[in-house]
Amino acid sequence: ISLGLVGSEMCIRDRDTMEYVTLSNGVKMPIMGYGVYQVTKDECERCVLDALKAGYRSLDTAQSYFNEEEVSEDSLGFAV
């Protein structure tokens, strides 16, 4: 089971039942993602790996979070 905070609502999702939306270009995108806002660089590796192991397939990051490098290194090194 994976836990995710979406807005102010806690969502619990079994990793085998992840829901997707199909975009106009045909790409399937997970409805729920894992955000790394305010996750420190020191915690980022563990948090991202835990999220991927829990079944998340969408990671939300931004340049202003100052942890993009940690997110990309971790997510690219994880075998999905």
PDB file of C-alpha atoms in Angstrom:
ATOM      1  CA  ILE A   1       0.000   0.000   0.000  1.00  0.00           C
ATOM      2  CA  SER A   2       1.264   3.444  -0.814  1.00  0.00           C
ATOM      3  CA  LEU A   3       0.314   6.693   0.860  1.00  0.00           C
ATOM      4  CA  GLY A   4       0.247  10.007  -0.932  1.00  0.00           C
ATOM      5  CA  LEU A   5      -0.822  13.506  -0.077  1.00  0.00           C
ATOM      6  CA  VAL A   6      -2.817  15.156  -2.842  1.00  0.00           C
ATOM      7  CA  GLY A   7      -3.683  18.717  -1.924  1.00  0.00           C
ATOM      8  CA  SER A   8      -4.923  18.371   1.627  1.00  0.00           C
ATOM      9  CA  GLU A   9      -6.411  14.922   1.066  1.00  0.00           C
ATOM     10  CA  MET A  10      -4.617  11.717   2.037  1.00  0.00           C
ATOM     11  CA  CYS A  11      -4.940   9.000  -0.600  1.00  0.00           C
ATOM     12  CA  ILE A  12      -4.228   5.326  -0.038  1.00  0.00           C
ATOM     13  CA  ARG A  13      -3.610   3.321  -3.175  1.00  0.00           C
ATOM     14  CA  ASP A  14      -2.715  -0.341  -3.588  1.00  0.00           C
ATOM     15  CA  ARG A  15       0.283  -0.482  -5.934  1.00  0.00           C
ATOM     16  CA  ASP A  16      -1.476  -2.975  -8.212  1.00  0.00           C
ATOM     17  CA  THR A  17      -4.450  -0.674  -8.767  1.00  0.00           C
ATOM     18  CA  MET A  18      -2.712   2.567  -9.751  1.00  0.00           C
ATOM     19  CA  GLU A  19      -5.111   4.595 -11.868  1.00  0.00           C
ATOM     20  CA  TYR A  20      -4.042   6.337 -15.079  1.00  0.00           C
ATOM     21  CA  VAL A  21      -5.458   8.994 -17.376  1.00  0.00           C
ATOM     22  CA  THR A  22      -4.800   8.902 -21.121  1.00  0.00           C
ATOM     23  CA  LEU A  23      -3.556  12.232 -22.461  1.00  0.00           C
ATOM     24  CA  SER A  24      -4.531  13.612 -25.875  1.00  0.00           C
ATOM     25  CA  ASN A  25      -1.274  12.272 -27.370  1.00  0.00           C
ATOM     26  CA  GLY A  26      -2.074   8.718 -26.191  1.00  0.00           C
ATOM     27  CA  VAL A  27       0.409   8.674 -23.290  1.00  0.00           C
ATOM     28  CA  LYS A  28      -0.894   7.131 -20.057  1.00  0.00           C
ATOM     29  CA  MET A  29      -0.074   9.223 -16.980  1.00  0.00           C
ATOM     30  CA  PRO A  30      -0.605   8.140 -13.364  1.00  0.00           C
ATOM     31  CA  ILE A  31      -3.397  10.104 -11.706  1.00  0.00           C
ATOM     32  CA  MET A  32      -1.497  10.293  -8.423  1.00  0.00           C
ATOM     33  CA  GLY A  33       2.130  11.346  -8.088  1.00  0.00           C
ATOM     34  CA  TYR A  34       4.691  11.729  -5.332  1.00  0.00           C
ATOM     35  CA  GLY A  35       5.787  15.303  -4.599  1.00  0.00           C
ATOM     36  CA  VAL A  36       9.184  16.248  -3.221  1.00  0.00           C
ATOM     37  CA  TYR A  37       8.421  19.837  -2.208  1.00  0.00           C
ATOM     38  CA  GLN A  38      10.306  20.625   1.026  1.00  0.00           C
ATOM     39  CA  VAL A  39      12.125  17.271   0.986  1.00  0.00           C
ATOM     40  CA  THR A  40      15.759  17.986   1.824  1.00  0.00           C
ATOM     41  CA  LYS A  41      18.601  16.818  -0.386  1.00  0.00           C
ATOM     42  CA  ASP A  42      19.709  14.487   2.418  1.00  0.00           C
ATOM     43  CA  GLU A  43      16.280  12.801   2.598  1.00  0.00           C
ATOM     44  CA  CYS A  44      15.462  12.885  -1.102  1.00  0.00           C
ATOM     45  CA  GLU A  45      17.176   9.640  -2.137  1.00  0.00           C
ATOM     46  CA  ARG A  46      15.402   7.557   0.508  1.00  0.00           C
ATOM     47  CA  CYS A  47      12.032   9.230  -0.083  1.00  0.00           C
ATOM     48  CA  VAL A  48      12.112   8.799  -3.872  1.00  0.00           C
ATOM     49  CA  LEU A  49      13.230   5.163  -3.663  1.00  0.00           C
ATOM     50  CA  ASP A  50      10.528   4.434  -1.071  1.00  0.00           C
ATOM     51  CA  ALA A  51       7.898   6.068  -3.291  1.00  0.00           C
ATOM     52  CA  LEU A  52       8.986   4.051  -6.351  1.00  0.00           C
ATOM     53  CA  LYS A  53       9.000   0.816  -4.351  1.00  0.00           C
ATOM     54  CA  ALA A  54       5.498   1.647  -3.099  1.00  0.00           C
ATOM     55  CA  GLY A  55       4.241   1.878  -6.682  1.00  0.00           C
ATOM     56  CA  TYR A  56       4.432   5.570  -7.569  1.00  0.00           C
ATOM     57  CA  ARG A  57       5.329   6.174 -11.214  1.00  0.00           C
ATOM     58  CA  SER A  58       4.989   9.958 -11.317  1.00  0.00           C
ATOM     59  CA  LEU A  59       7.394  12.219  -9.431  1.00  0.00           C
ATOM     60  CA  ASP A  60       6.637  15.922  -9.033  1.00  0.00           C
ATOM     61  CA  THR A  61       9.628  18.223  -8.736  1.00  0.00           C
ATOM     62  CA  ALA A  62      10.523  21.764  -9.718  1.00  0.00           C
ATOM     63  CA  GLN A  63      13.665  23.814 -10.076  1.00  0.00           C
ATOM     64  CA  SER A  64      12.602  25.939  -7.106  1.00  0.00           C
ATOM     65  CA  TYR A  65      12.638  22.843  -4.835  1.00  0.00           C
ATOM     66  CA  PHE A  66      16.438  22.611  -5.330  1.00  0.00           C
ATOM     67  CA  ASN A  67      16.373  18.802  -5.376  1.00  0.00           C
ATOM     68  CA  GLU A  68      15.820  17.986  -9.058  1.00  0.00           C
ATOM     69  CA  GLU A  69      19.245  16.387  -9.379  1.00  0.00           C
ATOM     70  CA  GLU A  70      18.593  14.020  -6.505  1.00  0.00           C
ATOM     71  CA  VAL A  71      15.197  13.048  -7.902  1.00  0.00           C
ATOM     72  CA  SER A  72      16.539  12.335 -11.383  1.00  0.00           C
ATOM     73  CA  GLU A  73      19.536  10.347 -10.172  1.00  0.00           C
ATOM     74  CA  ASP A  74      17.336   8.233  -7.920  1.00  0.00           C
ATOM     75  CA  SER A  75      14.515   7.655 -10.358  1.00  0.00           C
ATOM     76  CA  LEU A  76      16.813   6.786 -13.266  1.00  0.00           C
ATOM     77  CA  GLY A  77      18.741   4.290 -11.140  1.00  0.00           C
ATOM     78  CA  PHE A  78      15.585   2.406 -10.110  1.00  0.00           C
ATOM     79  CA  ALA A  79      14.452  -0.530 -12.226  1.00  0.00           C
ATOM     80  CA  VAL A  80      10.714  -0.103 -12.843  1.00  0.00           C
TER      81      VAL A  80
END
